[in-house]
């Protein structure tokens, strides 16, 4: 209860600050021309208020205490392993939460729309129930991803989770009201639940699109590396068995020398951009891997495949060779396909 109270107080302070800023900016127009000039500015300001509030949540240290408590609980409940990897979406190659959350939101939206028509009570109730059934796996995958985010992302994610939990509670109450014959109350609770879920969905979009949660943060090597082989460094500069960072133009690369073989990956972890060269070399299922120092994502050094999450995107990898002069040379693994396509692109130009 104390955690919920702290979150409510923090959100209340954010809303009051946003309201105070709105009052300061809402100055009366002196004449018609001034009002006409201020009109577009006010429209832009109104449109930006949701984003401004989301940004205030990012910078709200009052949320850190409940964030820390909940995050620690989730991490203890979900130790590294195949179950946690499945919740992150590692077997699917992308986060599972965005796909799963569509079912409850879609069902609830459809139920509210059907409520406007006669004779659809049974169908609406069924949709509400199916949405409630889909809310549990959606919440589980969301919590797993949320526990491995940065603090400012977790602040927004916490308010997002509270919104969606509140919406789920409202739809649960709606289903109960419908089951006891109080269809009017059920419809009202569903409409309220959808409004709350929409707020939560907006914060989820801010978290994913503005803050990059779930997106790959590895450098796009196919766009930044030119075609062909590139000299990286003399092989003698790479210590045997130790992770080393090297620069190739704009790209920061991770190099690992193992006797005569050299493995090269993009250095920025695909999960949240952590420095892989500061991680650890581990052996998983007989393969040499690197573990990110930030959140423990584990990649196979030979091809960048994800072995353990929270990362779901493959780490960009390079082919490598040692030239006769002793230089390590690299090129992106997709270079051969790009080189085959290059003449065709040139012929169309």
Coordinates of C-alpha atoms in Angstrom, one line a residue:
X1 CA 0.0 0.0 0.0
X2 CA 2.9 2.3 0.8
X3 CA 4.3 1.8 -2.7
X4 CA 1.0 2.7 -4.4
X5 CA 0.6 5.8 -2.1
X6 CA 4.1 7.0 -3.1
X7 CA 3.3 6.5 -6.8
X8 CA 0.0 8.4 -6.4
X9 CA 1.6 11.3 -4.6
X10 CA 4.4 11.5 -7.2
X11 CA 1.9 11.5 -10.1
X12 CA -0.2 14.1 -8.3
X13 CA 2.7 16.5 -8.0
X14 CA 3.5 16.0 -11.7
X15 CA -0.1 16.9 -12.7
X16 CA -0.1 19.9 -10.4
X17 CA 3.1 21.2 -12.0
X18 CA 1.8 20.7 -15.5
X19 CA -1.4 22.6 -14.5
X20 CA 0.6 25.5 -13.0
X21 CA 2.6 25.8 -16.2
X22 CA -0.6 25.8 -18.2
X23 CA -2.1 28.7 -16.1
X24 CA 1.1 30.7 -16.6
X25 CA 1.0 30.3 -20.4
X26 CA -2.8 31.0 -20.7
X27 CA -2.5 34.8 -20.9
X28 CA -5.6 36.7 -22.1
X29 CA -5.3 38.2 -25.6
X30 CA -5.3 42.0 -25.7
X31 CA -7.2 42.2 -29.0
X32 CA -8.3 40.1 -31.9
X33 CA -5.0 40.2 -33.7
X34 CA -3.1 39.0 -30.6
X35 CA -5.6 36.2 -30.1
X36 CA -5.2 35.2 -33.8
X37 CA -1.4 35.1 -33.3
X38 CA -1.6 33.1 -30.1
X39 CA -4.1 30.6 -31.5
X40 CA -1.7 28.3 -33.3
X41 CA 0.8 28.5 -30.5
X42 CA -1.9 27.3 -28.0
X43 CA -2.8 24.5 -30.3
X44 CA 0.8 23.3 -30.5
X45 CA 1.1 23.6 -26.7
X46 CA -2.1 21.6 -26.2
X47 CA -0.9 18.9 -28.5
X48 CA 2.4 18.7 -26.7
X49 CA 1.0 18.4 -23.2
X50 CA 0.8 14.6 -23.2
X51 CA 4.4 14.3 -24.3
X52 CA 5.4 17.0 -21.7
X53 CA 3.8 15.0 -19.0
X54 CA 5.5 11.8 -20.1
X55 CA 8.8 13.6 -20.1
X56 CA 8.1 14.9 -16.5
X57 CA 7.5 11.3 -15.5
X58 CA 10.9 10.4 -16.9
X59 CA 12.5 13.0 -14.6
X60 CA 10.5 12.2 -11.5
X61 CA 12.9 10.9 -8.8
X62 CA 9.9 10.4 -6.5
X63 CA 9.1 7.3 -8.5
X64 CA 12.5 5.7 -7.9
X65 CA 11.6 4.1 -4.5
X66 CA 8.7 2.1 -5.8
X67 CA 10.6 1.4 -9.1
X68 CA 13.5 0.0 -7.1
X69 CA 11.3 -2.2 -4.9
X70 CA 9.3 -3.6 -7.8
X71 CA 12.3 -4.1 -10.0
X72 CA 14.1 -6.1 -7.3
X73 CA 11.1 -8.2 -6.8
X74 CA 10.8 -9.0 -10.5
X75 CA 14.5 -9.8 -10.9
X76 CA 14.3 -12.2 -7.9
X77 CA 11.2 -13.9 -9.4
X78 CA 12.7 -14.2 -12.9
X79 CA 16.3 -15.4 -12.7
X80 CA 18.2 -15.9 -15.9
X81 CA 17.1 -18.9 -17.8
X82 CA 14.9 -20.3 -20.6
X83 CA 11.7 -19.1 -18.9
X84 CA 12.9 -15.5 -18.6
X85 CA 14.2 -15.7 -22.2
X86 CA 10.8 -16.8 -23.4
X87 CA 9.1 -13.8 -21.6
X88 CA 11.6 -11.4 -23.2
X89 CA 10.9 -13.0 -26.6
X90 CA 14.3 -14.4 -27.3
X91 CA 13.0 -17.4 -29.2
X92 CA 11.0 -15.1 -31.5
X93 CA 13.7 -12.6 -32.3
X94 CA 11.8 -9.6 -30.9
X95 CA 10.1 -8.6 -27.7
X96 CA 6.9 -10.6 -26.9
X97 CA 5.1 -7.9 -25.0
X98 CA 4.1 -5.7 -27.9
X99 CA 2.5 -8.6 -29.7
X100 CA 0.7 -10.0 -26.7
X101 CA -0.7 -6.6 -25.6
X102 CA -2.7 -6.3 -28.8
X103 CA -5.2 -9.0 -27.8
X104 CA -6.6 -7.4 -24.6
X105 CA -6.7 -3.9 -26.1
X106 CA -8.3 -5.1 -29.2
X107 CA -10.9 -7.1 -27.4
X108 CA -11.7 -4.3 -25.0
X109 CA -12.0 -1.7 -27.8
X110 CA -14.3 -4.0 -29.7
X111 CA -16.5 -4.6 -26.6
X112 CA -16.9 -0.9 -26.0
X113 CA -17.9 -0.4 -29.6
X114 CA -20.4 -3.2 -29.5
X115 CA -22.0 -1.7 -26.4
X116 CA -23.4 1.1 -28.6
X117 CA -25.7 -1.5 -30.3
X118 CA -28.6 -3.4 -29.1
X119 CA -28.5 -7.1 -28.6
X120 CA -24.7 -7.3 -28.3
X121 CA -24.5 -7.8 -24.5
X122 CA -23.3 -11.4 -24.8
X123 CA -20.7 -10.7 -27.5
X124 CA -19.4 -7.7 -25.5
X125 CA -19.1 -9.8 -22.3
X126 CA -17.3 -12.5 -24.2
X127 CA -14.8 -9.9 -25.6
X128 CA -14.2 -8.4 -22.1
X129 CA -13.5 -11.9 -20.7
X130 CA -11.1 -12.8 -23.5
X131 CA -9.3 -9.5 -23.0
X132 CA -8.9 -10.3 -19.3
X133 CA -7.5 -13.7 -20.1
X134 CA -4.9 -12.1 -22.3
X135 CA -4.0 -9.5 -19.8
X136 CA -2.0 -11.9 -17.6
X137 CA 0.6 -13.0 -20.2
X138 CA 0.8 -9.5 -21.5
X139 CA 1.6 -8.2 -18.0
X140 CA 4.2 -11.0 -17.4
X141 CA 6.2 -10.2 -20.5
X142 CA 5.9 -6.5 -19.8
X143 CA 7.3 -6.8 -16.3
X144 CA 10.2 -9.0 -17.6
X145 CA 11.2 -6.4 -20.1
X146 CA 10.6 -3.5 -17.7
X147 CA 13.0 -5.0 -15.0
X148 CA 15.9 -4.7 -17.5
X149 CA 15.5 -1.1 -18.4
X150 CA 17.2 2.1 -17.4
X151 CA 15.8 4.1 -14.5
X152 CA 14.2 6.9 -16.5
X153 CA 12.5 4.2 -18.7
X154 CA 11.4 2.4 -15.7
X155 CA 9.7 5.5 -14.3
X156 CA 7.5 5.8 -17.4
X157 CA 7.0 2.0 -17.5
X158 CA 5.8 2.0 -13.9
X159 CA 3.0 4.5 -14.6
X160 CA 2.2 2.6 -17.8
X161 CA 1.8 -0.6 -15.8
X162 CA -0.3 1.1 -13.1
X163 CA -2.6 2.4 -15.9
X164 CA -3.0 -1.0 -17.5
X165 CA -3.5 -2.7 -14.2
X166 CA -6.2 -0.1 -13.3
X167 CA -7.8 -0.7 -16.7
X168 CA -7.8 -4.5 -16.2
X169 CA -9.5 -4.0 -12.8
X170 CA -12.2 -1.8 -14.4
X171 CA -12.9 -4.4 -17.1
X172 CA -13.0 -7.1 -14.4
X173 CA -15.6 -5.1 -12.5
X174 CA -17.4 -4.6 -15.8
X175 CA -17.6 -8.3 -16.4
X176 CA -18.9 -8.9 -12.9
X177 CA -21.5 -6.2 -13.4
X178 CA -22.6 -7.8 -16.7
X179 CA -22.8 -11.2 -15.1
X180 CA -25.2 -10.0 -12.4
X181 CA -27.5 -8.3 -14.9
X182 CA -26.3 -4.7 -14.4
X183 CA -25.4 -4.1 -18.0
X184 CA -25.6 -0.3 -17.8
X185 CA -22.9 -0.3 -15.1
X186 CA -20.9 -2.8 -17.0
X187 CA -20.9 -0.6 -20.1
X188 CA -19.9 2.5 -18.1
X189 CA -17.0 0.5 -16.4
X190 CA -15.8 -0.8 -19.8
X191 CA -15.8 2.7 -21.3
X192 CA -13.8 4.0 -18.3
X193 CA -11.4 1.1 -18.5
X194 CA -10.8 1.8 -22.2
X195 CA -10.0 5.4 -21.4
X196 CA -7.5 4.4 -18.8
X197 CA -6.0 1.8 -21.1
X198 CA -5.6 4.4 -23.8
X199 CA -3.6 6.6 -21.4
X200 CA -1.4 3.6 -20.6
X201 CA -1.0 2.8 -24.3
X202 CA 0.2 6.3 -24.9
X203 CA 2.9 5.9 -22.2
X204 CA 3.8 2.5 -23.7
X205 CA 4.3 4.2 -27.1
X206 CA 6.4 6.9 -25.5
X207 CA 8.5 4.2 -23.8
X208 CA 9.0 2.2 -27.0
X209 CA 9.3 4.9 -29.6
X210 CA 10.7 7.9 -27.7
X211 CA 12.8 6.1 -25.2
X212 CA 13.7 3.1 -27.4
X213 CA 12.7 0.3 -25.1
X214 CA 12.6 -2.9 -27.1
X215 CA 14.3 -1.5 -30.2
X216 CA 17.8 -2.7 -31.2
X217 CA 20.5 -0.2 -30.0
X218 CA 23.3 -1.8 -32.0
X219 CA 24.9 0.3 -34.6
X220 CA 23.6 -0.3 -38.2
X221 CA 26.8 -1.7 -39.6
X222 CA 25.4 -2.4 -43.0
X223 CA 24.7 1.3 -43.5
X224 CA 27.9 2.6 -41.9
X225 CA 30.4 0.2 -43.2
X226 CA 31.4 0.4 -46.9
X227 CA 31.5 -2.7 -49.2
X228 CA 34.6 -4.9 -49.1
X229 CA 37.3 -5.7 -46.6
X230 CA 38.7 -3.1 -44.2
X231 CA 41.9 -3.1 -42.2
X232 CA 41.0 -3.0 -38.5
X233 CA 44.4 -3.4 -36.6
X234 CA 47.5 -5.5 -36.6
X235 CA 46.7 -8.9 -35.1
X236 CA 49.6 -8.5 -32.7
X237 CA 47.7 -5.7 -31.0
X238 CA 44.9 -8.0 -29.9
X239 CA 45.6 -9.8 -26.6
X240 CA 44.7 -13.5 -26.8
X241 CA 41.4 -14.4 -25.0
X242 CA 40.6 -10.8 -23.9
X243 CA 37.8 -8.5 -25.1
X244 CA 39.2 -5.4 -26.9
X245 CA 37.5 -2.3 -28.4
X246 CA 38.6 -1.1 -31.8
X247 CA 37.3 1.7 -34.0
X248 CA 36.4 1.3 -37.7
X249 CA 35.4 4.7 -39.0
X250 CA 32.2 5.6 -37.2
X251 CA 31.8 2.1 -35.8
X252 CA 32.9 0.9 -32.4
X253 CA 33.8 -2.8 -32.6
X254 CA 34.4 -5.6 -30.2
X255 CA 37.3 -7.9 -31.1
X256 CA 38.2 -11.2 -29.4
X257 CA 41.3 -13.1 -30.5
X258 CA 41.4 -16.8 -29.8
X259 CA 44.8 -18.1 -31.0
X260 CA 44.6 -17.8 -34.9
X261 CA 40.9 -16.9 -35.0
X262 CA 39.5 -13.3 -34.5
X263 CA 35.8 -12.7 -33.8
X264 CA 34.4 -9.2 -34.3
X265 CA 31.0 -7.9 -33.3
X266 CA 29.4 -4.4 -33.0
X267 CA 30.4 -3.1 -29.5
X268 CA 27.1 -1.5 -28.6
X269 CA 24.8 -4.1 -27.1
X270 CA 21.5 -4.5 -29.1
X271 CA 19.5 -4.3 -25.9
X272 CA 20.3 -0.8 -24.6
X273 CA 23.7 0.0 -26.1
X274 CA 25.9 -1.3 -23.3
X275 CA 29.7 -1.6 -24.0
X276 CA 30.3 -5.2 -24.7
X277 CA 34.1 -4.8 -24.5
X278 CA 33.6 -4.3 -20.8
X279 CA 31.7 -7.5 -20.4
X280 CA 32.8 -11.1 -19.8
X281 CA 33.8 -14.0 -22.0
X282 CA 31.8 -17.1 -21.1
X283 CA 31.2 -20.5 -22.6
X284 CA 27.5 -21.5 -23.1
X285 CA 26.6 -24.9 -24.7
X286 CA 30.2 -25.3 -25.9
X287 CA 30.2 -21.9 -27.7
X288 CA 32.3 -18.9 -26.8
X289 CA 30.0 -16.0 -25.8
X290 CA 30.2 -12.4 -24.5
X291 CA 27.9 -11.1 -21.7
X292 CA 26.9 -7.5 -21.6
X293 CA 28.0 -5.8 -18.4
X294 CA 24.7 -3.8 -18.1
X295 CA 21.8 -6.3 -18.1
X296 CA 23.5 -9.6 -18.9
X297 CA 22.5 -10.1 -22.5
X298 CA 24.7 -13.0 -23.9
X299 CA 25.7 -13.3 -27.6
X300 CA 27.7 -15.9 -29.4
X301 CA 30.9 -14.3 -30.7
X302 CA 31.1 -16.3 -33.9
X303 CA 27.9 -14.9 -35.4
X304 CA 26.2 -12.6 -32.8
X305 CA 23.3 -14.9 -32.1
X306 CA 21.4 -14.2 -28.9
X307 CA 21.9 -16.9 -26.3
X308 CA 20.3 -15.2 -23.3
X309 CA 18.1 -12.1 -23.0
X310 CA 17.0 -9.5 -22.3
X311 CA 18.3 -8.7 -25.8
X312 CA 16.2 -10.2 -28.6
X313 CA 17.9 -8.8 -31.7
X314 CA 21.0 -10.5 -33.0
X315 CA 24.3 -8.6 -32.4
X316 CA 25.7 -7.4 -35.7
X317 CA 28.7 -9.5 -36.6
X318 CA 31.6 -9.2 -39.0
X319 CA 33.6 -11.7 -41.1
X320 CA 37.3 -11.5 -40.3
X321 CA 40.6 -12.7 -41.7
X322 CA 44.2 -12.0 -41.1
X323 CA 46.1 -10.7 -44.2
X324 CA 49.6 -11.8 -45.2
X325 CA 50.9 -8.6 -43.7
X326 CA 49.4 -9.4 -40.3
X327 CA 46.4 -7.1 -40.4
X328 CA 43.0 -8.1 -39.1
X329 CA 40.5 -7.4 -41.9
X330 CA 36.8 -7.3 -41.4
X331 CA 33.6 -6.8 -43.4
X332 CA 29.9 -7.1 -42.4
X333 CA 28.5 -10.6 -42.7
X334 CA 25.8 -9.4 -45.1
X335 CA 28.4 -7.9 -47.5
X336 CA 28.3 -10.8 -50.0
X337 CA 24.6 -10.3 -50.6
X338 CA 25.1 -6.5 -50.8
X339 CA 27.9 -6.9 -53.4
X340 CA 25.8 -9.2 -55.5
X341 CA 22.9 -6.7 -55.4
X342 CA 25.2 -3.7 -56.1
X343 CA 25.6 -4.2 -59.9
X344 CA 21.8 -4.6 -60.2
X345 CA 21.3 -1.3 -58.4
X346 CA 23.9 0.4 -60.5
X347 CA 22.3 -0.8 -63.7
X348 CA 19.0 0.7 -62.6
X349 CA 20.5 4.1 -61.9

